[in-house]
Amino acid sequence: MAKVITFGEIMLRLSTPGYLRFSQAKQFEATFGGGEANVAVSLANYGIDAEFVTRLPKNDIAASCVKDLRSYGVKTDNIIYGGDRLGIYFLETGAVARPSKVVYDRAHSSISTIEKGMIDWDKVFKGADWFHWTGITPAISQGAADVCLEAVKAANRLGVTVSCDLNYRKNLWKYGKTASEVMPELVACSDVILGNEEDAEKVFGIKPEGFDVTATKGEVNAAEFESVCRQLMEKFPRAKKVIITLRGSINANHNTWGGVLFSDGKLYQSPRYDITHIVDRVGGGDSFMGGLIYGLLTYTDDDQKALNFAVAASCLKHTIFGDYNQVSVAEVENLMKGDGSGRVSR
């Protein structure tokens, strides 16, 4: 069984019930979530040996978080402790023309005060096949960026495959460095690069010619993104595969969803899903990454099938409340075969 390590911040998620606005809510639904933890949960659901590494405070909320991760089969043996608090994010789910809103309360979280040398990466990567990080982690603080770089360099030295999700979040880069300054050295250590239609442009100034995401009205031409993939590979020659997720946003409840994968000079295009009723799109990209890692580890000579698995897995995630994608391999493969009817299974 393959072993995958992910590293980043996990937060307490407080979401308004249903479609209530923050101003209407009298209570919040409490769960946990964070990009890299979400990927680990997906992989554990698929039977992969998945471990999440982070820094947490020593308190009951953090203990509840660890218990939650373990309930999904995610290993937490190398989590370190220190600092004052677990980060929080508040979610207001949008509807139709009203977009969802996220408010972060993660300043001075335990991971934001992490420093180089706190994690023994040689120990963490013992027996590991894959390491995953996202652009969210180096955006948190200089310390988090330094430890992330420490991790990818150790993974490279030890022969562990490295994947990254560019995951640009402009509201997080507040400690004096920009994504364009910090990300290139990290991405240069990555073998597999994932982004969406905006990440490559916002971080590296790379974009498909003539494409405007605001004018797509749900229609995204996958072939337009081959140039983005080629430019990313030219900039980061270590990368063997570049993947772009393609979301067409018709409204907050109705999206189209697909992706492309570029490898060995060939562009693979996924089926396009029309998601007409979104339950929760938070974690959609993470569910794609979890599905992609599983696909690349399982369908080792079939990039098309790996891509199709990732897109189908993340399509299903849009129907599930919470950050985590709680689906099985069989459910994803059924959708890949065309069974999207939603008929009762009995």
Coordinates of C-alpha atoms in Angstrom, one line a residue:
M1 CA 0.0 0.0 0.0
A2 CA 1.3 3.4 -0.9
K3 CA 2.0 5.9 1.9
V4 CA 1.1 9.6 1.4
I5 CA 2.1 12.5 3.7
T6 CA 0.3 15.8 3.7
F7 CA 1.4 19.0 5.6
G8 CA -0.6 22.1 6.4
E9 CA -3.1 23.8 8.6
I10 CA -6.4 22.4 9.8
M11 CA -9.0 24.7 11.2
L12 CA -12.3 24.6 13.1
R13 CA -15.0 25.3 10.5
L14 CA -18.1 27.2 11.7
S15 CA -20.8 27.3 9.0
T16 CA -24.2 28.9 9.0
P17 CA -27.0 26.3 8.8
G18 CA -28.5 25.9 5.4
Y19 CA -28.2 29.1 3.4
L20 CA -28.5 31.5 6.3
R21 CA -26.4 34.7 6.2
F22 CA -24.0 35.5 9.0
S23 CA -26.4 38.2 10.2
Q24 CA -29.2 35.7 10.4
A25 CA -27.4 32.8 12.1
K26 CA -28.1 32.1 15.8
Q27 CA -25.9 29.0 15.8
F28 CA -23.1 27.5 13.7
E29 CA -22.4 23.9 12.6
A30 CA -18.9 22.9 13.8
T31 CA -16.7 20.6 11.7
F32 CA -13.0 20.6 10.8
G33 CA -11.2 21.2 7.5
G34 CA -8.1 22.5 5.7
G35 CA -6.7 21.8 2.2
E36 CA -4.0 19.2 3.0
A37 CA -6.1 17.5 5.7
N38 CA -9.0 17.2 3.2
V39 CA -6.6 15.4 0.8
A40 CA -5.5 13.0 3.5
V41 CA -9.1 12.1 4.4
S42 CA -10.0 11.4 0.7
L43 CA -6.9 9.1 0.4
A44 CA -7.7 7.3 3.6
N45 CA -11.3 6.7 2.3
Y46 CA -9.7 5.1 -0.8
G47 CA -7.6 2.7 1.3
I48 CA -4.3 4.7 1.0
D49 CA -2.0 4.9 4.0
A50 CA -2.5 8.6 4.6
E51 CA -0.9 10.8 7.3
F52 CA -1.4 14.4 8.1
V53 CA 1.3 16.5 9.7
T54 CA 0.7 19.9 11.3
R55 CA 1.2 21.9 14.6
L56 CA -1.6 22.1 17.1
P57 CA -2.2 23.6 20.5
K58 CA -2.5 21.4 23.5
N59 CA -6.2 21.8 24.3
D60 CA -9.5 20.1 24.0
I61 CA -10.5 21.6 20.6
A62 CA -7.2 20.3 19.1
A63 CA -7.8 16.9 20.7
S64 CA -11.2 16.8 19.1
C65 CA -9.7 17.6 15.8
V66 CA -7.2 14.8 16.0
K67 CA -9.9 12.4 17.0
D68 CA -11.9 13.5 14.0
L69 CA -9.0 12.8 11.6
R70 CA -8.4 9.4 13.1
S71 CA -12.0 8.5 12.7
Y72 CA -11.5 8.7 9.0
G73 CA -8.4 6.5 9.1
V74 CA -5.9 9.4 8.8
K75 CA -2.7 8.9 10.8
T76 CA -1.6 11.7 13.1
D77 CA 1.6 10.3 14.7
N78 CA 3.9 13.1 13.6
I79 CA 1.7 16.0 14.6
I80 CA 3.6 18.4 16.9
Y81 CA 2.2 20.5 19.6
G82 CA 2.8 24.1 20.7
G83 CA 1.4 27.6 20.2
D84 CA -1.8 29.1 21.5
R85 CA -4.8 28.2 19.2
L86 CA -6.4 26.4 16.4
G87 CA -7.4 28.5 13.5
I88 CA -11.0 29.1 12.7
Y89 CA -12.9 29.9 9.5
F90 CA -16.5 30.9 9.2
L91 CA -18.6 29.9 6.1
E92 CA -21.7 31.4 4.7
T93 CA -23.0 29.3 1.9
G94 CA -24.3 31.3 -1.1
A95 CA -27.3 30.6 -3.3
V96 CA -27.9 31.4 -7.0
A97 CA -26.6 34.9 -7.6
R98 CA -25.3 35.4 -4.0
P99 CA -21.8 33.9 -3.6
S100 CA -20.5 32.0 -0.6
K101 CA -18.4 34.0 1.9
V102 CA -15.4 32.9 4.0
V103 CA -14.1 34.9 7.0
Y104 CA -10.8 33.7 8.5
D105 CA -9.9 33.9 12.1
R106 CA -6.5 32.2 12.0
A107 CA -4.0 34.8 13.1
H108 CA -1.5 33.6 15.6
S109 CA -2.6 30.0 15.1
S110 CA -0.2 27.2 16.2
I111 CA 1.1 26.5 12.8
S112 CA 1.7 30.2 12.0
T113 CA 4.5 30.2 14.7
I114 CA 6.1 27.0 13.5
E115 CA 9.9 27.1 12.9
K116 CA 12.4 25.2 10.9
G117 CA 13.8 22.2 12.8
M118 CA 10.6 21.5 14.8
I119 CA 9.6 18.6 12.5
D120 CA 12.0 15.6 11.8
W121 CA 11.2 15.2 8.1
D122 CA 13.5 12.2 7.7
K123 CA 11.4 10.5 10.3
V124 CA 8.1 11.6 8.8
F125 CA 9.1 10.4 5.3
K126 CA 10.3 7.0 6.4
G127 CA 8.5 4.5 4.1
A128 CA 6.6 7.4 2.3
D129 CA 5.9 7.4 -1.4
W130 CA 4.3 10.8 -1.8
F131 CA 4.3 14.2 -0.2
H132 CA 1.6 16.8 -0.8
W133 CA 1.5 20.5 0.0
T134 CA -0.5 23.5 -1.1
G135 CA 0.1 27.2 -1.6
I136 CA -2.0 27.9 1.4
T137 CA 0.7 26.8 3.8
P138 CA 3.5 29.2 2.8
A139 CA 0.9 32.0 2.8
I140 CA 0.3 31.7 6.5
S141 CA 3.7 33.0 7.8
Q142 CA 7.4 33.1 7.1
G143 CA 7.9 30.2 9.5
A144 CA 5.3 28.0 7.7
A145 CA 6.9 28.9 4.4
D146 CA 10.3 27.9 5.7
V147 CA 9.1 24.6 7.1
C148 CA 7.3 23.8 3.8
L149 CA 10.5 24.4 1.9
E150 CA 12.3 22.3 4.4
A151 CA 9.8 19.5 3.7
V152 CA 9.9 19.6 -0.1
K153 CA 13.7 19.6 -0.1
A154 CA 13.8 16.6 2.3
A155 CA 11.3 14.8 0.1
N156 CA 13.4 15.5 -3.0
R157 CA 16.5 14.2 -1.2
L158 CA 14.7 11.0 -0.1
G159 CA 13.2 10.3 -3.5
V160 CA 9.6 11.0 -2.4
T161 CA 7.2 12.2 -5.1
V162 CA 6.1 15.8 -4.4
S163 CA 2.7 17.3 -5.5
C164 CA 1.5 20.8 -5.0
D165 CA -1.8 22.6 -5.4
L166 CA -1.0 26.2 -6.2
N167 CA -4.1 27.3 -4.2
Y168 CA -3.6 31.1 -4.4
R169 CA -5.4 32.9 -1.5
K170 CA -4.8 36.6 -1.7
N171 CA -6.3 37.3 1.7
L172 CA -3.7 35.1 3.4
W173 CA -0.4 36.7 2.1
K174 CA -0.1 39.3 4.9
Y175 CA 3.4 38.8 6.5
G176 CA 5.4 40.9 4.0
K177 CA 6.1 38.4 1.3
T178 CA 4.1 37.8 -1.9
A179 CA 3.2 34.5 -3.5
S180 CA 5.3 35.4 -6.5
E181 CA 8.4 35.8 -4.2
V182 CA 7.9 32.6 -2.2
M183 CA 6.2 30.0 -4.4
P184 CA 8.7 29.6 -7.3
E185 CA 11.3 27.9 -5.1
L186 CA 8.7 25.5 -3.6
V187 CA 7.0 24.7 -6.9
A188 CA 10.4 24.0 -8.4
C189 CA 10.7 21.0 -6.1
S190 CA 7.4 19.5 -7.2
D191 CA 6.8 16.6 -9.6
V192 CA 3.1 17.1 -10.0
I193 CA 1.5 20.6 -10.2
L194 CA -2.2 21.3 -9.9
G195 CA -3.9 24.7 -10.3
N196 CA -7.1 26.3 -11.5
E197 CA -7.8 28.9 -14.2
E198 CA -6.6 31.7 -12.0
D199 CA -3.7 30.3 -9.9
A200 CA -1.1 30.2 -12.6
E201 CA -1.9 33.8 -13.6
K202 CA -2.1 35.3 -10.1
V203 CA 1.2 33.7 -8.9
F204 CA 3.3 33.4 -12.1
G205 CA 1.6 35.6 -14.7
I206 CA 0.8 32.6 -16.9
K207 CA -2.5 32.6 -18.6
P208 CA -4.2 31.1 -21.7
E209 CA -4.5 33.7 -24.5
G210 CA -7.9 35.2 -25.0
F211 CA -9.5 33.5 -22.0
D212 CA -11.6 35.5 -19.5
V213 CA -13.1 33.4 -16.7
T214 CA -15.8 36.0 -16.0
A215 CA -17.1 35.7 -19.5
T216 CA -17.3 31.9 -19.7
K217 CA -20.9 31.6 -18.5
G218 CA -20.2 28.0 -17.5
E219 CA -18.4 27.1 -20.8
V220 CA -14.7 26.4 -20.5
N221 CA -12.7 25.2 -23.5
A222 CA -10.2 22.7 -22.1
A223 CA -7.8 22.9 -25.0
E224 CA -7.1 26.6 -24.3
F225 CA -5.2 25.5 -21.2
E226 CA -2.5 23.4 -23.0
S227 CA -0.4 26.6 -23.3
V228 CA -0.7 27.1 -19.5
C229 CA 0.5 23.6 -18.8
R230 CA 3.4 24.0 -21.3
Q231 CA 4.5 27.3 -19.7
L232 CA 4.4 25.8 -16.2
M233 CA 6.6 22.9 -17.3
E234 CA 9.0 25.2 -19.0
K235 CA 9.3 27.3 -15.8
F236 CA 9.5 24.2 -13.6
P237 CA 11.4 21.5 -15.5
R238 CA 11.2 19.0 -12.6
A239 CA 7.4 18.7 -13.1
K240 CA 6.3 15.6 -15.0
K241 CA 2.6 16.4 -14.9
V242 CA 0.6 19.6 -14.8
I243 CA -3.1 19.5 -14.1
I244 CA -5.7 22.3 -14.4
T245 CA -9.2 22.1 -12.9
L246 CA -11.9 23.8 -15.1
R247 CA -14.9 25.3 -13.3
G248 CA -17.6 27.0 -15.2
S249 CA -19.7 29.0 -12.7
I250 CA -23.2 29.5 -13.9
N251 CA -24.3 30.5 -10.4
A252 CA -23.5 29.6 -6.8
N253 CA -25.6 26.4 -7.0
H254 CA -24.9 25.4 -10.6
N255 CA -21.3 24.8 -12.0
T256 CA -19.7 22.8 -14.7
W257 CA -16.7 20.8 -13.7
G258 CA -13.8 19.1 -15.5
G259 CA -10.0 19.2 -15.9
V260 CA -7.0 18.6 -18.1
L261 CA -3.8 16.8 -17.5
F262 CA -0.6 17.5 -19.5
S263 CA 2.2 14.9 -19.5
D264 CA 4.8 13.8 -22.0
G265 CA 3.7 16.3 -24.5
K266 CA 0.1 15.1 -24.5
L267 CA -3.0 16.8 -23.2
Y268 CA -5.7 14.6 -21.6
Q269 CA -9.2 16.0 -21.2
S270 CA -11.8 14.8 -18.7
P271 CA -15.5 14.4 -19.2
R272 CA -17.4 17.5 -18.2
Y273 CA -19.9 17.3 -15.4
D274 CA -22.9 19.6 -15.1
I275 CA -23.5 20.0 -11.3
T276 CA -26.9 21.5 -11.1
H277 CA -27.4 21.4 -7.3
I278 CA -24.3 22.1 -5.2
V279 CA -24.6 21.1 -1.6
D280 CA -21.1 22.3 -0.6
R281 CA -18.3 23.3 -3.0
V282 CA -15.7 24.0 -0.2
G283 CA -13.0 21.3 -0.5
G284 CA -13.8 20.6 -4.2
G285 CA -10.3 21.2 -5.3
D286 CA -8.9 19.1 -2.5
S287 CA -11.2 16.3 -3.4
F288 CA -9.8 16.5 -6.9
M289 CA -6.3 16.3 -5.6
G290 CA -7.1 13.4 -3.4
G291 CA -8.6 11.6 -6.4
L292 CA -5.7 12.5 -8.6
I293 CA -3.1 11.2 -6.2
Y294 CA -5.1 8.0 -5.8
G295 CA -5.5 7.7 -9.6
L296 CA -1.8 8.3 -10.3
L297 CA -0.8 5.7 -7.7
T298 CA -3.3 3.1 -8.8
Y299 CA -3.7 3.5 -12.6
T300 CA 0.1 3.9 -13.0
D301 CA 0.1 3.7 -16.8
D302 CA -3.2 5.4 -17.5
D303 CA -3.2 9.2 -17.0
Q304 CA -6.6 9.5 -18.6
K305 CA -8.2 7.2 -16.1
A306 CA -6.4 9.0 -13.2
L307 CA -7.7 12.3 -14.4
N308 CA -11.2 10.9 -14.9
F309 CA -11.2 9.5 -11.3
A310 CA -10.1 12.9 -9.9
V311 CA -12.9 14.7 -11.7
A312 CA -15.6 12.2 -10.8
A313 CA -14.5 12.2 -7.2
S314 CA -14.6 15.9 -6.9
C315 CA -18.0 16.0 -8.7
L316 CA -19.4 13.8 -6.0
K317 CA -17.8 16.0 -3.3
H318 CA -20.0 18.9 -4.4
T319 CA -23.0 16.8 -3.0
I320 CA -21.5 16.4 0.4
F321 CA -21.6 18.8 3.4
G322 CA -18.3 19.6 5.0
D323 CA -14.7 19.9 3.8
Y324 CA -14.1 16.2 3.6
N325 CA -15.0 14.1 0.5
Q326 CA -16.6 11.0 2.1
V327 CA -17.0 8.7 -0.9
S328 CA -15.6 5.3 -1.7
V329 CA -13.6 4.1 -4.7
A330 CA -16.7 2.1 -5.9
E331 CA -18.9 5.2 -5.8
V332 CA -16.4 7.2 -7.9
E333 CA -15.9 4.4 -10.4
N334 CA -19.7 4.0 -10.8
L335 CA -19.9 7.7 -11.8
M336 CA -16.9 7.2 -14.1
K337 CA -18.9 4.5 -15.9
G338 CA -21.8 6.9 -16.4
D339 CA -24.1 6.1 -13.5
G340 CA -25.0 9.6 -12.4
S341 CA -28.8 9.0 -12.1
G342 CA -28.9 9.3 -8.3
R343 CA -31.3 6.4 -8.1
V344 CA -31.6 4.8 -4.7
S345 CA -29.0 2.0 -4.2
R346 CA -30.6 -1.1 -2.5

